[in-house]
PDB file of C-alpha atoms and ligand atoms in Angstrom:
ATOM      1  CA  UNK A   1     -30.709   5.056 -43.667  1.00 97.00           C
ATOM      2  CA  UNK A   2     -32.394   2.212 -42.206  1.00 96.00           C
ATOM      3  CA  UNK A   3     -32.368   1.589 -38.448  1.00 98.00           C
ATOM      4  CA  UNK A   4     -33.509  -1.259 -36.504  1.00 97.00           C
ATOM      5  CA  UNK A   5     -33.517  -2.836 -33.073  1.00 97.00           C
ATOM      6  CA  UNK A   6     -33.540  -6.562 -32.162  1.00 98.00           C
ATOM      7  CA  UNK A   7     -35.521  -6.104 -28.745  1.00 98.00           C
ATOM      8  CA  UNK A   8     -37.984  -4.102 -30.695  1.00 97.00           C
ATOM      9  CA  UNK A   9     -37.829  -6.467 -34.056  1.00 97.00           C
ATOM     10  CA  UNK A  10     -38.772  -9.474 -31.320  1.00 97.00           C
ATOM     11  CA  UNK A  11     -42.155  -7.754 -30.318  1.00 96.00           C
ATOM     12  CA  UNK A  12     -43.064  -7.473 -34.263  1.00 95.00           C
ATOM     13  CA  UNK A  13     -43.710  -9.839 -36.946  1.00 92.00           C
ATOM     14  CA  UNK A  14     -40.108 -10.267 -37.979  1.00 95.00           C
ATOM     15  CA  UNK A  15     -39.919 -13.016 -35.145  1.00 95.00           C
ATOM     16  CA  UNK A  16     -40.977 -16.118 -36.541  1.00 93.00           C
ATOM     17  CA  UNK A  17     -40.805 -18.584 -34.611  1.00 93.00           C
ATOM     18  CA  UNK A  18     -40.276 -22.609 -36.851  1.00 91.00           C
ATOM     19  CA  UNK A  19     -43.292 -24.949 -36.579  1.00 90.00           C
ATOM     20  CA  UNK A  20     -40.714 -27.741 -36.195  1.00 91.00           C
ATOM     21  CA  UNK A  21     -39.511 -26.331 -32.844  1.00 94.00           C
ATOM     22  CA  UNK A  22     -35.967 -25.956 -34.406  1.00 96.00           C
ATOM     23  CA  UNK A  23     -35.742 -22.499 -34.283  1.00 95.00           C
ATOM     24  CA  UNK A  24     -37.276 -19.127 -34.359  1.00 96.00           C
ATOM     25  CA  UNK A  25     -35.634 -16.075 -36.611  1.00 95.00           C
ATOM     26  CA  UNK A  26     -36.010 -12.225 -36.196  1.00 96.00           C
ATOM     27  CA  UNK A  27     -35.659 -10.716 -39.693  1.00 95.00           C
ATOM     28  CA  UNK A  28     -34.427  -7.348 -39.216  1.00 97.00           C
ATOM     29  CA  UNK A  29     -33.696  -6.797 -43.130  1.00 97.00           C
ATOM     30  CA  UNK A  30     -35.774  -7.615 -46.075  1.00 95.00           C
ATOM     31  CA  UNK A  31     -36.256  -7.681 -49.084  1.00 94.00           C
ATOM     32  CA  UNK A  32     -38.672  -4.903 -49.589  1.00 94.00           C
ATOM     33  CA  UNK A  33     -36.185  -2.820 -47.803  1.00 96.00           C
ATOM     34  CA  UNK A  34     -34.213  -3.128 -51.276  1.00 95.00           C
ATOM     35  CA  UNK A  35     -30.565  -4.265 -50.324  1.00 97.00           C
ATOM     36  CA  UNK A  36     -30.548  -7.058 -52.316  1.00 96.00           C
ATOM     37  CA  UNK A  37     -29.672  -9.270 -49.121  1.00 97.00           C
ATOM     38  CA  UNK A  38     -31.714 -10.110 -45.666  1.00 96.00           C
ATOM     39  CA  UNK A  39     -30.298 -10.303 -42.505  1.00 98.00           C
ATOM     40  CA  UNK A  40     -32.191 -12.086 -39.583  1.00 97.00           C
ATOM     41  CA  UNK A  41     -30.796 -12.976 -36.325  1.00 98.00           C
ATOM     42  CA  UNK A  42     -31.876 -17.023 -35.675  1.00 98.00           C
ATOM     43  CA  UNK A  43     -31.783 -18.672 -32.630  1.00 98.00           C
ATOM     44  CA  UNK A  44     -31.291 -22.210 -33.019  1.00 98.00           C
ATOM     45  CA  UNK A  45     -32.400 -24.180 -29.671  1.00 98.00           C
ATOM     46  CA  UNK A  46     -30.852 -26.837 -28.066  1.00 98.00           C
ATOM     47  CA  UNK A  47     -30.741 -30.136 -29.326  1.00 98.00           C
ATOM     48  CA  UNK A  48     -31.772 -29.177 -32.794  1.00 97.00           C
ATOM     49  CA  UNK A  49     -30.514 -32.048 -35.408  1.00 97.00           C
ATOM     50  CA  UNK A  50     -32.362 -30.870 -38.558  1.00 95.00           C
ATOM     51  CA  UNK A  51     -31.370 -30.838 -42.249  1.00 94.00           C
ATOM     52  CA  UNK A  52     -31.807 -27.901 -44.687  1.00 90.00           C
ATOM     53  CA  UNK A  53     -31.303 -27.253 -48.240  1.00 90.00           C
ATOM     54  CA  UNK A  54     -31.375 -24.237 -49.602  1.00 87.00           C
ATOM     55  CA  UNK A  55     -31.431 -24.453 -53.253  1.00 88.00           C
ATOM     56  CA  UNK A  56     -32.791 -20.840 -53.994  1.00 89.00           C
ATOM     57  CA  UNK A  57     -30.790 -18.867 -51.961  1.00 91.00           C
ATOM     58  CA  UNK A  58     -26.988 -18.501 -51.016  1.00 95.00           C
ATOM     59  CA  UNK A  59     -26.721 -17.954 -47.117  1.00 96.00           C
ATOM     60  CA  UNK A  60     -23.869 -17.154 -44.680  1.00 98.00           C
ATOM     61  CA  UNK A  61     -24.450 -17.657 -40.814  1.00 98.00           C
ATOM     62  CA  UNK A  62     -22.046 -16.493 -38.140  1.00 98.00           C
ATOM     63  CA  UNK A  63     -22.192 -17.874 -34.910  1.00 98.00           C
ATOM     64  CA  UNK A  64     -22.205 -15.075 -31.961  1.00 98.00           C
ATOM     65  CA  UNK A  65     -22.915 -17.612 -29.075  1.00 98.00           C
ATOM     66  CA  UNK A  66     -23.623 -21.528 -28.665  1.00 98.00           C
ATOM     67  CA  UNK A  67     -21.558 -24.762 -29.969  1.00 98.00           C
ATOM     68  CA  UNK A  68     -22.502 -26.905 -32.326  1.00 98.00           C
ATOM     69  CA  UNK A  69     -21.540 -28.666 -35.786  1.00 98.00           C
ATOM     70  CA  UNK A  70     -22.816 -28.560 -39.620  1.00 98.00           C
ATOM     71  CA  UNK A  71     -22.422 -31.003 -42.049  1.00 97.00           C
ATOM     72  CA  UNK A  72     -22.693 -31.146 -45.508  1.00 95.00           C
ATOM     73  CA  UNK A  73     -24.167 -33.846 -46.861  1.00 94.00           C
ATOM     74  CA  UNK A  74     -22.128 -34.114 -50.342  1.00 92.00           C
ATOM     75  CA  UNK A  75     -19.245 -35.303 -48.860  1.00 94.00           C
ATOM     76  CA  UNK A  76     -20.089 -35.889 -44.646  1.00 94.00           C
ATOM     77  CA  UNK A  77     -17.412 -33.416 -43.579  1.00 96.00           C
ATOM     78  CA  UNK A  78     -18.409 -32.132 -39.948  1.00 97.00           C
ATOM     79  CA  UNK A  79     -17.394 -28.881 -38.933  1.00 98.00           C
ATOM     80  CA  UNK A  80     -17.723 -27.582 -35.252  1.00 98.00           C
ATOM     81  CA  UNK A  81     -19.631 -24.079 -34.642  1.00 98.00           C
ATOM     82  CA  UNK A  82     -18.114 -22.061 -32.068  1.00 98.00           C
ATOM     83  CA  UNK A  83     -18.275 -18.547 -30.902  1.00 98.00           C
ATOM     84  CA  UNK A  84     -16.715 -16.671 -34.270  1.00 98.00           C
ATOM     85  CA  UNK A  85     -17.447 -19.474 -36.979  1.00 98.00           C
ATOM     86  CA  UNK A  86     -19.218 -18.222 -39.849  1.00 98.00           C
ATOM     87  CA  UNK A  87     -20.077 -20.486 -42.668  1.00 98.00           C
ATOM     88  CA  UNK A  88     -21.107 -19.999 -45.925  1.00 97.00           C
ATOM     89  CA  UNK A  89     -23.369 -21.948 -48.344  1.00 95.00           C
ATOM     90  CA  UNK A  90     -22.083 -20.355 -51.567  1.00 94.00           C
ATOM     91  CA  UNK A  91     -22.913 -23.660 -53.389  1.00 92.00           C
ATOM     92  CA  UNK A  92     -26.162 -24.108 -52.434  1.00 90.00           C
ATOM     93  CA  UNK A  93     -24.981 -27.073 -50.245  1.00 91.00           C
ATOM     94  CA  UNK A  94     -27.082 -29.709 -48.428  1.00 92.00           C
ATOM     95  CA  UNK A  95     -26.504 -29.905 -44.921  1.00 94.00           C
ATOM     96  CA  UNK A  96     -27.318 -30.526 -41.509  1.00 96.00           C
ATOM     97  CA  UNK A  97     -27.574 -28.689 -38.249  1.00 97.00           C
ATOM     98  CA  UNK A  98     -27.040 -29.448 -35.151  1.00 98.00           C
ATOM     99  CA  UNK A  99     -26.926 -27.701 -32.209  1.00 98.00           C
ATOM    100  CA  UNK A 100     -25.292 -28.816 -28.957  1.00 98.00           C
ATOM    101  CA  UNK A 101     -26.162 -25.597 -26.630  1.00 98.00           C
ATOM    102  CA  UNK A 102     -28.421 -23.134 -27.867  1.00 98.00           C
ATOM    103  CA  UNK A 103     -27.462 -20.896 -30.947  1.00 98.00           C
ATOM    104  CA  UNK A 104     -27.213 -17.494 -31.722  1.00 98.00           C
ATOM    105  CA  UNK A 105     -26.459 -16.555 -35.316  1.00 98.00           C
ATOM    106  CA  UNK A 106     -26.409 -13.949 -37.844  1.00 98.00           C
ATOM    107  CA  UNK A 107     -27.562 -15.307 -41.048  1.00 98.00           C
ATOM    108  CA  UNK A 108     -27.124 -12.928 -44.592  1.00 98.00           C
ATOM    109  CA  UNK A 109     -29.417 -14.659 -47.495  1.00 96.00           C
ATOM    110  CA  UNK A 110     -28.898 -13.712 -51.232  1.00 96.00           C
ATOM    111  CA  UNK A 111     -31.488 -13.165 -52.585  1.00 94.00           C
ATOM    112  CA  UNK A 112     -33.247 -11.635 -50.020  1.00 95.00           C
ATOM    113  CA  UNK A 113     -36.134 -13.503 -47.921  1.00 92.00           C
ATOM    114  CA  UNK A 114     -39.626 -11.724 -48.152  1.00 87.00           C
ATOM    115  CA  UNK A 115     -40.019 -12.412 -44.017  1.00 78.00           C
ATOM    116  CA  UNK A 116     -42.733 -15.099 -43.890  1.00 74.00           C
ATOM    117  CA  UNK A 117     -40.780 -18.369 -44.865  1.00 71.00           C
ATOM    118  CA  UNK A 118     -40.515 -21.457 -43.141  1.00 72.00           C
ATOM    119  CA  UNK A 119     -38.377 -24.295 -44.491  1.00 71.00           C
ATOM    120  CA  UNK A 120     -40.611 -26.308 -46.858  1.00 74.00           C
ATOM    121  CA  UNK A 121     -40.562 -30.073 -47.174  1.00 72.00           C
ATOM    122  CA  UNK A 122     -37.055 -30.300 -48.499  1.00 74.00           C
ATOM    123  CA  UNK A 123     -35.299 -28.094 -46.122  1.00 72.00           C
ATOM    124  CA  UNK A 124     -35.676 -24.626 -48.713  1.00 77.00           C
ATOM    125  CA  UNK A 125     -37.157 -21.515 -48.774  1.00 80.00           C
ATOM    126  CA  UNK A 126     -39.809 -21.127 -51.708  1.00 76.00           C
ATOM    127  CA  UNK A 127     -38.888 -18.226 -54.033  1.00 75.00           C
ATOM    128  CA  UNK A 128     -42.062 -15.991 -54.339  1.00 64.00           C
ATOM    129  CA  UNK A 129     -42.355 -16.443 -57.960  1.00 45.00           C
ATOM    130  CA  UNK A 130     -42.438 -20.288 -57.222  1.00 48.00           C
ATOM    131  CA  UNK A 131     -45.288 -20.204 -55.217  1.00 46.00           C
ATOM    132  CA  UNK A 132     -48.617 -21.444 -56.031  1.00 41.00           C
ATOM    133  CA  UNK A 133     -50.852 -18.498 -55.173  1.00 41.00           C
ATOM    134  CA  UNK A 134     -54.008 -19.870 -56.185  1.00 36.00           C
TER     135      UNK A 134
HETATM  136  C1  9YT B 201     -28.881 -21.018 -39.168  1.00 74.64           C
HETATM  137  C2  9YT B 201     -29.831 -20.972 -40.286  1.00 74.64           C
HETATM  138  O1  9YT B 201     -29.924 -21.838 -41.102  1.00 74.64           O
HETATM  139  N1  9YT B 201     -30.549 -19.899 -40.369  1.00 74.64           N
HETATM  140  C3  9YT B 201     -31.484 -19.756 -41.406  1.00 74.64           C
HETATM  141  C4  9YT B 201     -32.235 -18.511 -41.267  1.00 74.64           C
HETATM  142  C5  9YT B 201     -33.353 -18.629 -40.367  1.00 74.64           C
HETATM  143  N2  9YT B 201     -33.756 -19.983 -40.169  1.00 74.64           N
HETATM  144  C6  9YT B 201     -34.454 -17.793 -40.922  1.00 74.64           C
HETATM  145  O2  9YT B 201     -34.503 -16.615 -40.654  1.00 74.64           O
HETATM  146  O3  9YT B 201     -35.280 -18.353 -41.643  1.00 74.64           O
END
Protein backbone atom coordinates (compact mmCIF):
# COMPACT_ATOMS: atom_id res chain seq x y z
CA UNK A 1 0.00 0.00 0.00
CA UNK A 2 0.84 3.39 -0.92
CA UNK A 3 0.28 6.31 1.47
CA UNK A 4 0.54 9.89 0.95
CA UNK A 5 -0.17 13.28 2.46
CA UNK A 6 -1.08 16.55 0.66
CA UNK A 7 0.58 18.94 3.37
CA UNK A 8 3.62 16.81 3.07
CA UNK A 9 3.30 16.25 -0.99
CA UNK A 10 3.25 20.42 -1.02
CA UNK A 11 6.81 20.66 0.63
CA UNK A 12 8.17 18.07 -2.19
CA UNK A 13 8.55 18.15 -5.81
CA UNK A 14 5.07 16.92 -6.60
CA UNK A 15 3.97 20.70 -6.30
CA UNK A 16 4.45 22.25 -9.47
CA UNK A 17 3.53 25.24 -9.66
CA UNK A 18 2.35 26.51 -13.96
CA UNK A 19 4.72 29.08 -15.52
CA UNK A 20 1.56 30.71 -16.91
CA UNK A 21 0.35 31.63 -13.39
CA UNK A 22 -2.83 29.49 -14.05
CA UNK A 23 -2.29 27.05 -11.65
CA UNK A 24 -0.04 24.96 -9.58
CA UNK A 25 -0.71 20.90 -9.11
CA UNK A 26 0.48 18.52 -6.28
CA UNK A 27 0.84 15.05 -7.86
CA UNK A 28 0.35 12.67 -5.18
CA UNK A 29 0.18 9.53 -7.68
CA UNK A 30 2.33 8.66 -10.56
CA UNK A 31 3.10 6.84 -12.88
CA UNK A 32 6.12 5.10 -11.59
CA UNK A 33 3.98 4.20 -8.70
CA UNK A 34 2.37 1.66 -11.35
CA UNK A 35 -1.52 2.24 -11.13
CA UNK A 36 -1.95 2.92 -14.47
CA UNK A 37 -3.63 6.39 -13.49
CA UNK A 38 -2.21 9.75 -11.62
CA UNK A 39 -3.96 11.64 -9.29
CA UNK A 40 -2.83 15.28 -8.43
CA UNK A 41 -4.73 17.73 -6.50
CA UNK A 42 -4.66 21.31 -8.78
CA UNK A 43 -5.44 24.47 -7.60
CA UNK A 44 -6.67 26.62 -10.20
CA UNK A 45 -6.39 30.50 -9.09
CA UNK A 46 -8.66 33.08 -9.55
CA UNK A 47 -9.37 34.58 -12.66
CA UNK A 48 -7.79 31.86 -14.69
CA UNK A 49 -9.37 31.89 -18.45
CA UNK A 50 -6.98 29.41 -20.14
CA UNK A 51 -7.54 26.72 -22.80
CA UNK A 52 -6.20 23.12 -22.70
CA UNK A 53 -6.17 20.20 -24.88
CA UNK A 54 -5.28 17.17 -23.90
CA UNK A 55 -4.89 14.93 -26.77
CA UNK A 56 -2.68 12.18 -25.02
CA UNK A 57 -4.39 11.64 -22.05
CA UNK A 58 -8.10 11.10 -20.83
CA UNK A 59 -8.65 13.21 -17.55
CA UNK A 60 -11.49 13.57 -15.00
CA UNK A 61 -11.45 16.61 -12.49
CA UNK A 62 -13.80 16.97 -9.56
CA UNK A 63 -14.31 20.12 -8.08
CA UNK A 64 -13.99 20.07 -4.03
CA UNK A 65 -14.17 23.95 -3.61
CA UNK A 66 -14.41 27.19 -5.95
CA UNK A 67 -16.99 28.15 -8.92
CA UNK A 68 -16.31 28.35 -12.17
CA UNK A 69 -17.27 27.10 -15.84
CA UNK A 70 -15.60 24.80 -18.72
CA UNK A 71 -16.27 24.85 -22.12
CA UNK A 72 -15.67 22.74 -24.81
CA UNK A 73 -14.70 24.12 -27.72
CA UNK A 74 -16.37 21.54 -30.34
CA UNK A 75 -19.59 22.68 -29.82
CA UNK A 76 -19.35 26.08 -27.13
CA UNK A 77 -21.50 24.38 -24.50
CA UNK A 78 -20.63 26.09 -21.02
CA UNK A 79 -21.00 24.19 -18.03
CA UNK A 80 -20.78 25.77 -14.45
CA UNK A 81 -18.21 24.12 -11.81
CA UNK A 82 -19.50 24.02 -8.45
CA UNK A 83 -18.68 22.31 -5.26
CA UNK A 84 -19.42 18.39 -6.41
CA UNK A 85 -19.05 18.78 -10.34
CA UNK A 86 -16.75 16.41 -11.77
CA UNK A 87 -16.12 16.38 -15.44
CA UNK A 88 -14.67 14.13 -17.61
CA UNK A 89 -12.66 14.46 -20.87
CA UNK A 90 -13.20 10.90 -22.12
CA UNK A 91 -12.95 12.25 -25.73
CA UNK A 92 -10.00 13.97 -25.55
CA UNK A 93 -12.04 17.25 -25.80
CA UNK A 94 -10.79 20.83 -26.35
CA UNK A 95 -11.76 23.14 -23.82
CA UNK A 96 -11.48 26.03 -21.75
CA UNK A 97 -11.16 26.92 -18.12
CA UNK A 98 -12.18 29.38 -16.28
CA UNK A 99 -12.21 30.04 -12.92
CA UNK A 100 -14.39 32.59 -11.12
CA UNK A 101 -13.07 32.03 -7.32
CA UNK A 102 -10.20 30.00 -6.77
CA UNK A 103 -10.30 26.14 -7.51
CA UNK A 104 -9.70 23.14 -5.81
CA UNK A 105 -9.84 19.93 -7.81
CA UNK A 106 -9.04 16.39 -7.96
CA UNK A 107 -7.88 15.52 -11.33
CA UNK A 108 -7.40 11.38 -12.36
CA UNK A 109 -5.26 11.25 -15.84
CA UNK A 110 -5.15 7.99 -17.96
CA UNK A 111 -2.38 7.32 -18.79
CA UNK A 112 -0.60 8.34 -15.99
CA UNK A 113 1.56 11.74 -15.87
CA UNK A 114 5.36 11.14 -15.11
CA UNK A 115 5.15 14.45 -12.51
CA UNK A 116 7.16 17.10 -14.40
CA UNK A 117 4.64 18.33 -17.15
CA UNK A 118 3.51 21.60 -17.90
CA UNK A 119 0.95 22.23 -20.63
CA UNK A 120 2.91 22.64 -23.89
CA UNK A 121 2.06 25.11 -26.62
CA UNK A 122 -1.25 23.57 -27.51
CA UNK A 123 -2.71 23.14 -24.15
CA UNK A 124 -1.29 19.05 -23.80
CA UNK A 125 0.84 17.14 -21.89
CA UNK A 126 3.81 15.56 -24.01
CA UNK A 127 3.82 11.74 -23.75
CA UNK A 128 7.42 10.69 -22.72
CA UNK A 129 7.99 8.70 -25.74
CA UNK A 130 7.13 11.95 -27.75
CA UNK A 131 9.70 13.89 -26.40
CA UNK A 132 12.73 15.03 -28.07
CA UNK A 133 15.47 14.02 -25.64
CA UNK A 134 18.32 15.08 -27.53
C1 LIG B 1 -8.08 21.15 -13.81
C2 LIG B 1 -7.03 20.61 -14.68
O1 LIG B 1 -7.05 20.71 -15.87
N1 LIG B 1 -6.09 19.95 -14.09
C3 LIG B 1 -5.04 19.39 -14.83
C4 LIG B 1 -4.05 18.77 -13.95
C5 LIG B 1 -3.09 19.71 -13.44
N2 LIG B 1 -3.02 20.91 -14.22
C6 LIG B 1 -1.78 19.01 -13.38
O2 LIG B 1 -1.49 18.36 -12.40
O3 LIG B 1 -1.02 19.13 -14.35
Amino acid sequence: MIVRNLPEAEQSKRRIISPDGNWESTRLLLKDDEMGFSFHITTIYEGADFGMHYKNHLESVYCISGEGEVETLNNGKKYPIHPGTIYILNKNDKHVLKAFTEMKMACVFNPPLNGKEVHNKEGAYDLESEKITN
